[in-house]
Amino acid sequence: MKTHYVNPLVLDPRSFPLVRPHITCVDNEVYFGSCRIARVSEAESNFLKECDGRLNLADVAGRAGVDATCVTLCAHWLLWWGGQVAAAPPSPPAERLVFTATHTGAWLGMGGRLLLETRRRRTAVVTCFGSLGESRFVEPFPTLAEVSMAARDEAAFVARLSGVEQRVLNFPDHTLRERLEASGRTASEEVPGALRSALLEVINAYRPSQIFAPAALGDAPDGRLLFETLLSLFAEGDIEGELHLFEDEPAVRGHRGVDEFLSSFEGSYLTPHEYYVDVTASFPEKASLIDVFRCTADRRAAVPWLQSAERNAALGGDAAARAERFWELNLASF
Amino acid sequence: MLLIIGWAGAEYGPGAREFLPAAVAGLCAESTLSGCLAALPAETKEKEWLLNFLSSVKRVTSIPAGVMVRAAVVSADDLVACDTFGLDEVVIIQDTADPGAAIDAVRTYRQERAGAMMRVRVWFDEAVRGGFQAQACAWKHDALIDDVGLTPFASQSPEIKGDGGVADRQPLSCEWLRSTITVTPSGEVVRCPAQLPEHGRADTAATAADVIARHASLRETAGSSPVCRSCYRLARFVGADVAVSSNEARPDMPRIAAVPQYRDFVGGDLRSFSPPEQGAAVASLMARIRALNSEGSS
């Protein structure tokens, strides 16, 4: 198997350029987060202002009066999308809810499916832990607040690209919970109960026919807490629709722990039914999301989950080149 | 404990002028307060009264005092006045409004009061979603304000609703409630800014003792509030000393390399390709540029 990374340097007049979420142009200076990275001309600045996904490159170039050199100089700050990007998310209530621990989890785990199906199935992605986030960059995002804001911008950006509705709950993530516990804060003990109440409230507000949650594969405390909370709501009948599980990090990077995960259902009245979704068609778009998650993700880090999609396709056994793996929870028949 | 007076928009009528001096004096006498942050009103005379009041609080009790004001309405005169009255800080709450006028106000203030010690910081409202970094960048580089962060509570309609039907009596702890007293200017004690009433109720506190008693009662009954039970705000878990205090620098994180990794240029992007892929990418790029030039912009 050979893994290709999608070429980001596409300069197709028919594609729709968007300034990446971490790039800002202020007074003809271009910043990555808080760091100034370049000075641009008035023409380049005007061009960047037009790159919001509503016009294709040919139209933007015509409107901003720029030439190919200008486009080339700005190209690396842009994400190139295959279709026009809607200005606002769809208004009808979502019928599918995707809960994710981190803002990248759902997209790395089931982004191909989301991109394929969102337009025919209204979807809301709910990011549950929004306090810290992580960034591999220190200078551009020097405070925890700025990392959190960058993560929120990434989430909003990808929601706009895909047409999903985006919600962010602000529960402290496991790193912050550990720090709170170390400093004697009792409120951190309230997180599981509060998370349960908040999830129930979201579910009751949407009444979705399908709910997706991260499978508790590997050691990801926030994903595991989210999984266990939703599983208990499902077990107690608070979830009326279907409950599906997707492969979150770190499993999606190859550290799977699937056997251990499946063995946790032995003797349970719930049975996970494994299935695969062919995401070959949407995979180039999914791969390009790595540039959206630039604050947290690295192109090199994308390779394992690209390989994971190929491995899933092989496991799925049909003609798909790339697939994502899911489990639907059903009542066991004894 | 931090005293929060109002949130986005507040009126300081006769009731406030009677309640606040008595309540704050009493709370300070009992050493309950560590700071005071009040919403700046729109009306000039009320503004003058509040600044006078906060100035006297600071002078008499030595606790830090500041105001919160929305970016859409803040002016250079407001900032100069706050500085004149000796306030410690101004918190500008930035929502989706264009920050240009507010940034200009800060720059004008800085020019007029070069060397002023008053701290100015910016909190971004949830409504900014998708534009946090653009706003932060504008504030940091145009107004030279480094202290930017997320507001602990929305200045617009609260998202937390609760279903109104859950009445759980199990105790519930809330770091925000432990670390702050939130009141309306006219004396209503509430759990947090997300639970400020749209219209005042008659049931208001008159003295510091009333405030303390009602606050204690709210802490004890937090478990019965569905709004508290379904709260997902970070402020509930970290309290005001983290949520409202200065932005914390990130813990030491290993840097990937000595070379600054933020340089997000084409060469850097190309480095993640293998040599044949690099050559192909550049060739493809140049071909497309030529095609674009020959096609024109139509």
mmCIF file of N, CA, C and O in Angstrom, chain B residues 194-249:
data_model
loop_
_atom_site.group_PDB
_atom_site.id
_atom_site.type_symbol
_atom_site.label_atom_id
_atom_site.label_comp_id
_atom_site.label_asym_id
_atom_site.label_seq_id
_atom_site.Cartn_x
_atom_site.Cartn_y
_atom_site.Cartn_z
ATOM 1 N N ALA B 194 -24.441 34.313 34.254
ATOM 2 C CA ALA B 194 -25.359 33.609 33.353
ATOM 3 C C ALA B 194 -26.769 33.577 33.929
ATOM 4 O O ALA B 194 -27.721 33.260 33.225
ATOM 5 N N GLN B 195 -26.905 33.912 35.192
ATOM 6 C CA GLN B 195 -28.228 33.863 35.821
ATOM 7 C C GLN B 195 -28.708 35.250 36.241
ATOM 8 O O GLN B 195 -29.583 35.374 37.093
ATOM 9 N N LEU B 196 -28.121 36.275 35.629
ATOM 10 C CA LEU B 196 -28.619 37.627 35.903
ATOM 11 C C LEU B 196 -30.026 37.742 35.319
ATOM 12 O O LEU B 196 -30.272 37.322 34.195
ATOM 13 N N PRO B 197 -30.942 38.319 36.062
ATOM 14 C CA PRO B 197 -32.312 38.429 35.548
ATOM 15 C C PRO B 197 -32.400 39.507 34.470
ATOM 16 O O PRO B 197 -31.659 40.498 34.512
ATOM 17 N N GLU B 198 -33.269 39.264 33.498
ATOM 18 C CA GLU B 198 -33.464 40.300 32.478
ATOM 19 C C GLU B 198 -34.150 41.521 33.077
ATOM 20 O O GLU B 198 -33.886 42.649 32.719
ATOM 21 N N HIS B 199 -35.072 41.281 33.962
ATOM 22 C CA HIS B 199 -35.753 42.383 34.642
ATOM 23 C C HIS B 199 -35.573 42.167 36.138
ATOM 24 O O HIS B 199 -35.705 41.053 36.630
ATOM 25 N N GLY B 200 -35.286 43.257 36.831
ATOM 26 C CA GLY B 200 -35.049 43.146 38.272
ATOM 27 C C GLY B 200 -36.258 42.611 39.019
ATOM 28 O O GLY B 200 -37.397 42.765 38.584
ATOM 29 N N ARG B 201 -35.993 41.949 40.104
ATOM 30 C CA ARG B 201 -37.082 41.497 40.970
ATOM 31 C C ARG B 201 -37.076 42.350 42.233
ATOM 32 O O ARG B 201 -36.108 43.038 42.531
ATOM 33 N N ALA B 202 -38.146 42.284 42.975
ATOM 34 C CA ALA B 202 -38.265 43.115 44.160
ATOM 35 C C ALA B 202 -37.388 42.599 45.300
ATOM 36 O O ALA B 202 -37.020 43.353 46.195
ATOM 37 N N ASP B 203 -37.042 41.340 45.243
ATOM 38 C CA ASP B 203 -36.353 40.701 46.350
ATOM 39 C C ASP B 203 -34.858 41.036 46.322
ATOM 40 O O ASP B 203 -34.048 40.285 45.810
ATOM 41 N N THR B 204 -34.515 42.189 46.849
ATOM 42 C CA THR B 204 -33.116 42.616 46.803
ATOM 43 C C THR B 204 -32.529 42.703 48.205
ATOM 44 O O THR B 204 -33.243 42.895 49.187
ATOM 45 N N ALA B 205 -31.197 42.601 48.231
ATOM 46 C CA ALA B 205 -30.501 42.740 49.516
ATOM 47 C C ALA B 205 -30.314 44.221 49.814
ATOM 48 O O ALA B 205 -30.228 45.041 48.899
ATOM 49 N N ALA B 206 -30.233 44.542 51.075
ATOM 50 C CA ALA B 206 -30.047 45.945 51.450
ATOM 51 C C ALA B 206 -28.693 46.172 52.127
ATOM 52 O O ALA B 206 -28.148 47.268 52.070
ATOM 53 N N THR B 207 -28.169 45.152 52.752
ATOM 54 C CA THR B 207 -26.926 45.323 53.507
ATOM 55 C C THR B 207 -25.933 44.220 53.148
ATOM 56 O O THR B 207 -26.295 43.228 52.500
ATOM 57 N N ALA B 208 -24.707 44.409 53.635
ATOM 58 C CA ALA B 208 -23.687 43.382 53.404
ATOM 59 C C ALA B 208 -24.097 42.056 54.024
ATOM 60 O O ALA B 208 -23.871 40.985 53.453
ATOM 61 N N ALA B 209 -24.722 42.141 55.191
ATOM 62 C CA ALA B 209 -25.153 40.906 55.855
ATOM 63 C C ALA B 209 -26.171 40.169 54.990
ATOM 64 O O ALA B 209 -26.125 38.937 54.866
ATOM 65 N N ASP B 210 -27.066 40.935 54.379
ATOM 66 C CA ASP B 210 -28.047 40.321 53.463
ATOM 67 C C ASP B 210 -27.337 39.633 52.304
ATOM 68 O O ASP B 210 -27.678 38.523 51.899
ATOM 69 N N VAL B 211 -26.355 40.346 51.755
ATOM 70 C CA VAL B 211 -25.634 39.809 50.591
ATOM 71 C C VAL B 211 -24.943 38.500 50.968
ATOM 72 O O VAL B 211 -25.045 37.491 50.248
ATOM 73 N N ILE B 212 -24.269 38.523 52.111
ATOM 74 C CA ILE B 212 -23.540 37.323 52.530
ATOM 75 C C ILE B 212 -24.510 36.175 52.797
ATOM 76 O O ILE B 212 -24.267 35.028 52.378
ATOM 77 N N ALA B 213 -25.622 36.472 53.417
ATOM 78 C CA ALA B 213 -26.598 35.424 53.730
ATOM 79 C C ALA B 213 -27.178 34.827 52.448
ATOM 80 O O ALA B 213 -27.306 33.607 52.308
ATOM 81 N N ARG B 214 -27.502 35.704 51.520
ATOM 82 C CA ARG B 214 -28.097 35.189 50.275
ATOM 83 C C ARG B 214 -27.071 34.417 49.445
ATOM 84 O O ARG B 214 -27.404 33.419 48.807
ATOM 85 N N HIS B 215 -25.851 34.904 49.470
ATOM 86 C CA HIS B 215 -24.805 34.185 48.749
ATOM 87 C C HIS B 215 -24.601 32.798 49.353
ATOM 88 O O HIS B 215 -24.481 31.793 48.628
ATOM 89 N N ALA B 216 -24.577 32.733 50.674
ATOM 90 C CA ALA B 216 -24.419 31.433 51.345
ATOM 91 C C ALA B 216 -25.582 30.507 50.999
ATOM 92 O O ALA B 216 -25.397 29.308 50.753
ATOM 93 N N SER B 217 -26.762 31.080 50.944
ATOM 94 C CA SER B 217 -27.943 30.285 50.605
ATOM 95 C C SER B 217 -27.845 29.760 49.165
ATOM 96 O O SER B 217 -28.187 28.608 48.882
ATOM 97 N N LEU B 218 -27.367 30.597 48.281
ATOM 98 C CA LEU B 218 -27.218 30.167 46.875
ATOM 99 C C LEU B 218 -26.198 29.036 46.766
ATOM 100 O O LEU B 218 -26.372 28.111 45.969
ATOM 101 N N ARG B 219 -25.140 29.112 47.553
ATOM 102 C CA ARG B 219 -24.135 28.041 47.513
ATOM 103 C C ARG B 219 -24.740 26.724 48.004
ATOM 104 O O ARG B 219 -24.477 25.655 47.443
ATOM 105 N N GLU B 220 -25.535 26.838 49.039
ATOM 106 C CA GLU B 220 -26.121 25.609 49.605
ATOM 107 C C GLU B 220 -27.152 24.985 48.685
ATOM 108 O O GLU B 220 -27.332 23.774 48.674
ATOM 109 N N THR B 221 -27.843 25.819 47.917
ATOM 110 C CA THR B 221 -28.937 25.295 47.087
ATOM 111 C C THR B 221 -28.552 25.135 45.622
ATOM 112 O O THR B 221 -29.421 24.905 44.773
ATOM 113 N N ALA B 222 -27.268 25.256 45.342
ATOM 114 C CA ALA B 222 -26.855 25.141 43.936
ATOM 115 C C ALA B 222 -27.297 23.806 43.334
ATOM 116 O O ALA B 222 -27.623 23.716 42.157
ATOM 117 N N GLY B 223 -27.315 22.782 44.140
ATOM 118 C CA GLY B 223 -27.697 21.465 43.647
ATOM 119 C C GLY B 223 -29.131 21.382 43.176
ATOM 120 O O GLY B 223 -29.493 20.478 42.423
ATOM 121 N N SER B 224 -29.956 22.322 43.594
ATOM 122 C CA SER B 224 -31.360 22.269 43.191
ATOM 123 C C SER B 224 -31.596 23.050 41.903
ATOM 124 O O SER B 224 -32.713 23.090 41.401
ATOM 125 N N SER B 225 -30.560 23.677 41.390
ATOM 126 C CA SER B 225 -30.754 24.481 40.183
ATOM 127 C C SER B 225 -30.417 23.677 38.936
ATOM 128 O O SER B 225 -29.270 23.255 38.756
ATOM 129 N N PRO B 226 -31.380 23.485 38.042
ATOM 130 C CA PRO B 226 -31.074 22.769 36.799
ATOM 131 C C PRO B 226 -30.077 23.542 35.937
ATOM 132 O O PRO B 226 -29.303 22.942 35.196
ATOM 133 N N VAL B 227 -30.087 24.871 36.051
ATOM 134 C CA VAL B 227 -29.126 25.669 35.275
ATOM 135 C C VAL B 227 -27.708 25.345 35.729
ATOM 136 O O VAL B 227 -26.804 25.150 34.921
ATOM 137 N N CYS B 228 -27.523 25.256 37.041
ATOM 138 C CA CYS B 228 -26.180 24.926 37.559
ATOM 139 C C CYS B 228 -25.796 23.501 37.167
ATOM 140 O O CYS B 228 -24.659 23.238 36.786
ATOM 141 N N ARG B 229 -26.756 22.598 37.254
ATOM 142 C CA ARG B 229 -26.430 21.187 36.997
ATOM 143 C C ARG B 229 -26.002 20.955 35.554
ATOM 144 O O ARG B 229 -25.219 20.075 35.267
ATOM 145 N N SER B 230 -26.556 21.730 34.650
ATOM 146 C CA SER B 230 -26.200 21.515 33.242
ATOM 147 C C SER B 230 -25.154 22.516 32.765
ATOM 148 O O SER B 230 -24.899 22.627 31.578
ATOM 149 N N CYS B 231 -24.525 23.210 33.703
ATOM 150 C CA CYS B 231 -23.529 24.226 33.313
ATOM 151 C C CYS B 231 -22.251 23.557 32.796
ATOM 152 O O CYS B 231 -21.728 22.638 33.413
ATOM 153 N N TYR B 232 -21.783 24.019 31.663
ATOM 154 C CA TYR B 232 -20.561 23.465 31.087
ATOM 155 C C TYR B 232 -19.479 24.533 30.971
ATOM 156 O O TYR B 232 -18.535 24.384 30.212
ATOM 157 N N ARG B 233 -19.637 25.607 31.709
ATOM 158 C CA ARG B 233 -18.647 26.684 31.598
ATOM 159 C C ARG B 233 -17.414 26.401 32.441
ATOM 160 O O ARG B 233 -17.515 25.931 33.563
ATOM 161 N N LEU B 234 -16.286 26.742 31.900
ATOM 162 C CA LEU B 234 -15.029 26.507 32.603
ATOM 163 C C LEU B 234 -15.008 27.226 33.952
ATOM 164 O O LEU B 234 -14.433 26.723 34.926
ATOM 165 N N ALA B 235 -15.635 28.392 34.007
ATOM 166 C CA ALA B 235 -15.639 29.180 35.246
ATOM 167 C C ALA B 235 -16.214 28.389 36.412
ATOM 168 O O ALA B 235 -15.836 28.598 37.560
ATOM 169 N N ARG B 236 -17.121 27.456 36.123
ATOM 170 C CA ARG B 236 -17.698 26.649 37.192
ATOM 171 C C ARG B 236 -16.627 25.786 37.865
ATOM 172 O O ARG B 236 -16.711 25.506 39.049
ATOM 173 N N PHE B 237 -15.641 25.365 37.103
ATOM 174 C CA PHE B 237 -14.650 24.421 37.622
ATOM 175 C C PHE B 237 -13.353 25.095 38.076
ATOM 176 O O PHE B 237 -12.650 24.566 38.907
ATOM 177 N N VAL B 238 -13.052 26.244 37.506
ATOM 178 C CA VAL B 238 -11.773 26.871 37.868
ATOM 179 C C VAL B 238 -11.947 28.093 38.760
ATOM 180 O O VAL B 238 -11.000 28.530 39.395
ATOM 181 N N GLY B 239 -13.156 28.675 38.796
ATOM 182 C CA GLY B 239 -13.384 29.830 39.653
ATOM 183 C C GLY B 239 -12.856 31.120 39.055
ATOM 184 O O GLY B 239 -12.193 31.130 38.016
ATOM 185 N N ALA B 240 -13.140 32.204 39.757
ATOM 186 C CA ALA B 240 -12.796 33.530 39.220
ATOM 187 C C ALA B 240 -11.299 33.783 39.232
ATOM 188 O O ALA B 240 -10.793 34.533 38.406
ATOM 189 N N ASP B 241 -10.578 33.160 40.168
ATOM 190 C CA ASP B 241 -9.151 33.461 40.234
ATOM 191 C C ASP B 241 -8.411 32.983 38.988
ATOM 192 O O ASP B 241 -7.373 33.532 38.636
ATOM 193 N N VAL B 242 -8.945 32.008 38.306
ATOM 194 C CA VAL B 242 -8.347 31.586 37.037
ATOM 195 C C VAL B 242 -9.108 32.190 35.866
ATOM 196 O O VAL B 242 -8.523 32.755 34.945
ATOM 197 N N ALA B 243 -10.436 32.110 35.911
ATOM 198 C CA ALA B 243 -11.227 32.553 34.759
ATOM 199 C C ALA B 243 -11.142 34.060 34.541
ATOM 200 O O ALA B 243 -11.227 34.532 33.422
ATOM 201 N N VAL B 244 -10.982 34.824 35.594
ATOM 202 C CA VAL B 244 -10.997 36.278 35.471
ATOM 203 C C VAL B 244 -9.607 36.872 35.621
ATOM 204 O O VAL B 244 -9.363 37.992 35.229
ATOM 205 N N SER B 245 -8.688 36.086 36.153
ATOM 206 C CA SER B 245 -7.360 36.642 36.369
ATOM 207 C C SER B 245 -6.593 36.704 35.063
ATOM 208 O O SER B 245 -7.078 36.300 34.016
ATOM 209 N N SER B 246 -5.394 37.162 35.146
ATOM 210 C CA SER B 246 -4.572 37.322 33.942
ATOM 211 C C SER B 246 -4.410 35.986 33.212
ATOM 212 O O SER B 246 -4.383 34.933 33.825
ATOM 213 N N ASN B 247 -4.291 36.078 31.921
ATOM 214 C CA ASN B 247 -4.115 34.847 31.149
ATOM 215 C C ASN B 247 -2.841 34.137 31.556
ATOM 216 O O ASN B 247 -1.785 34.731 31.613
ATOM 217 N N GLU B 248 -3.000 32.880 31.788
ATOM 218 C CA GLU B 248 -1.864 32.089 32.241
ATOM 219 C C GLU B 248 -0.987 31.733 31.042
ATOM 220 O O GLU B 248 -1.484 31.306 30.008
ATOM 221 N N ALA B 249 0.303 31.914 31.226
ATOM 222 C CA ALA B 249 1.207 31.477 30.166
ATOM 223 C C ALA B 249 1.193 29.967 30.101
ATOM 224 O O ALA B 249 0.908 29.291 31.092
#
